[in-house]
């Protein structure tokens, strides 16, 4: 199982503060940090579960060029990624051996 | 349990074959192979104390009696006579024979019958002279001299074969057949008597031979089941209390004496009214038999039959899919609102900012698995404790086994407690965090940190769905499960089976199966269901899973499939030994139905009304009687009305009820006699002065009486 770091980049997109998760070279999941939306989050979660079957994944936060790192969403992103990272560890321990 | 009271272990006379010599290992192996529990070593004019001690000391549960086969000079004949002693008197027996045989060799020894009688008179021996057409038999007059002269010693006559033994029993002579083994390689061909009444010691055996009532009663009471009061409303003069045994209970008598209408009907009523659900009833009526037999060919699967496909609890897994719903996760806005709340951010109390990252589902699964493991372990241990292992283990080993089993159970229980604590602790922790947060938010009007993102919850939800759908997919790909219970044996055609195929695999569905399906469920819909399950498995842990479950439920609703057992199909047919379909004749149906009912050992009460009718004596003798004896050994209650002497005599029933018709003036009246072959008496229930001889009345009343006694030589009982 290979180590894989998923970079989540905090940036402005259409006036919203979003975290862009680079799942693969061709796939990004973009999450609005001030949204009640469940659909995109669930898609991100399923993508991460799929990756867990093949890779030992970790999450890291990056900032888009010029993004104000004192912005409140920088704190939101840090807290969210930390909580998500902890839960990924729990799932990793309990994954079925094979699909 | 068999007995061999005439067994050679050595070539002692010149004419004895070398193949009579046997080692202890072969001796025990051969006896165990024939289920012989009691054996007497009876070599010609010779007793080897050391060999006796060696053979008697065994762990096969075989009791060895010391004995000898002596040459006797009678008044009118010379012959052989077996003398058997108690095992604990082997040393005395050895001394007795040393004195008796003196310096003679086995070839040269013989004793005059008068001297022999004087030597053994009133001692604790068993005497078995060769008799009838058996080689070296004593003539009747010499045997009578022996019987009259030796006092209270039991004398058994040893004829040449079982047929002769039966004839002698019919003429009230006690007999015993031994192997008289000449070649130990052929010992397994020996025809040895079965013991209906078991005994555990030599003394007990002596009492049994002397027809000691107390010994017989002890056995009979152990088999006693319950009293049935026969008092039919329409026959006020019939008022009989019968002790029905966990054994064979026979009712016989002439036609029209009320065997079926009074006795059997009342016994049946008794068991039905007492709530016995495990009563098997066989009636001789043709129409009933054919209808009941034909019902064996149709089989509607029960919901519980789903467990035949797999041990997995498929119905629960189906309900997991059926009840599956998506989980709600914490939106990112909840995190924003929490961070944005200056009051909360500055909180020093841990709970408002605490999270919960454990998987409740996983800890619950661990607990459930341990619980199942404990239940299975406990059941297995209880099963082991039920098995009588005592004869096979020493006391130390028994205690060690008990200790290990208790340790296993305790450790398994500790795991249940540990996983339960972990699960409940996690559950309460999460519940407490969420409760406190809710209270705080409501009181302060601020947002606290979400307890979890929902990533674990999404995973758990997917895992449940995937496990359930994968198990159902696997079960739907199984080849049909085939059960092949025996219906019965036809003497000429061999074994006939009832083949039942169970399946939920759409590929195995054929036209003959679908007739069992519920209305609205078709082969097409089953295939569609299978495709839905396949889609669920292939889309598991991906976003496609959400669409697959929506599609599945929509499809499922259309298919009228409310539970997985709705899809269970089974096909039943009657087949022969070569797996070819077999269509029995009406007579064969009666035979097979009778056999099938007796093969079903889930029942405890078997009520058979004239089982010999329609099926013939050969079938009764070769198939039914051995099965009746087997059921009786297993403490089943078997109540039979019969005109067939083979059933009444050869099964050695503990209870025999004889119905007698007599005339009082012009009026027909009836008496009921109760007895058993072990005491050879039948006592009138209504008049204590009236008694009948069991052998005599059986032979006079039943069809094939004398022949039955001849055949009965196989069973020792009197």
CSV table of C-alpha atoms in Angstrom, one decimal, chain A residues 40-94:
chain,number,residue,atom,x,y,z
A,40,UNK,CA,-20.4,17.2,-3.1
A,41,UNK,CA,-19.2,16.2,0.3
A,42,UNK,CA,-20.5,12.7,-0.1
A,43,UNK,CA,-18.8,12.4,-3.4
A,44,UNK,CA,-15.6,13.5,-1.8
A,45,UNK,CA,-16.0,10.9,0.9
A,46,UNK,CA,-16.7,8.1,-1.5
A,47,UNK,CA,-13.6,9.1,-3.5
A,48,UNK,CA,-11.5,9.0,-0.4
A,49,UNK,CA,-12.9,5.6,0.7
A,50,UNK,CA,-12.0,4.2,-2.8
A,51,UNK,CA,-8.5,5.6,-2.5
A,52,UNK,CA,-8.2,4.0,1.0
A,53,UNK,CA,-8.4,0.5,-0.6
A,54,UNK,CA,-5.2,1.1,-2.5
A,55,UNK,CA,-3.3,3.9,-0.7
A,56,UNK,CA,-2.3,5.0,2.7
A,57,UNK,CA,-3.7,8.5,2.4
A,58,UNK,CA,-3.0,11.7,4.4
A,59,UNK,CA,-4.5,15.1,3.9
A,60,UNK,CA,-2.6,18.4,3.8
A,61,UNK,CA,-3.7,22.0,3.4
A,62,UNK,CA,-2.3,24.4,0.8
A,63,UNK,CA,-3.3,27.9,-0.1
A,64,UNK,CA,-3.9,29.3,-3.5
A,65,UNK,CA,-1.5,31.9,-4.6
A,66,UNK,CA,-2.5,35.2,-3.0
A,67,UNK,CA,-5.1,33.7,-0.7
A,68,UNK,CA,-5.3,35.6,2.6
A,69,UNK,CA,-4.2,33.1,5.2
A,70,UNK,CA,-5.6,35.2,8.1
A,71,UNK,CA,-9.0,34.7,6.6
A,72,UNK,CA,-11.5,32.9,8.9
A,73,UNK,CA,-11.9,30.2,6.2
A,74,UNK,CA,-8.2,29.3,6.7
A,75,UNK,CA,-9.2,28.2,10.3
A,76,UNK,CA,-12.3,26.5,9.0
A,77,UNK,CA,-10.2,24.5,6.5
A,78,UNK,CA,-7.6,23.6,9.1
A,79,UNK,CA,-10.2,22.3,11.6
A,80,UNK,CA,-12.1,20.5,8.9
A,81,UNK,CA,-9.1,18.7,7.5
A,82,UNK,CA,-8.0,17.7,11.0
A,83,UNK,CA,-11.4,16.2,11.8
A,84,UNK,CA,-11.6,14.5,8.4
A,85,UNK,CA,-8.0,13.1,8.8
A,86,UNK,CA,-8.8,11.6,12.2
A,87,UNK,CA,-11.9,9.9,10.8
A,88,UNK,CA,-9.9,8.6,7.8
A,89,UNK,CA,-7.6,6.8,10.3
A,90,UNK,CA,-10.6,5.1,11.9
A,91,UNK,CA,-11.9,3.9,8.6
A,92,UNK,CA,-8.5,2.7,7.4
A,93,UNK,CA,-8.3,0.4,10.4
A,94,UNK,CA,-11.6,-1.2,9.6
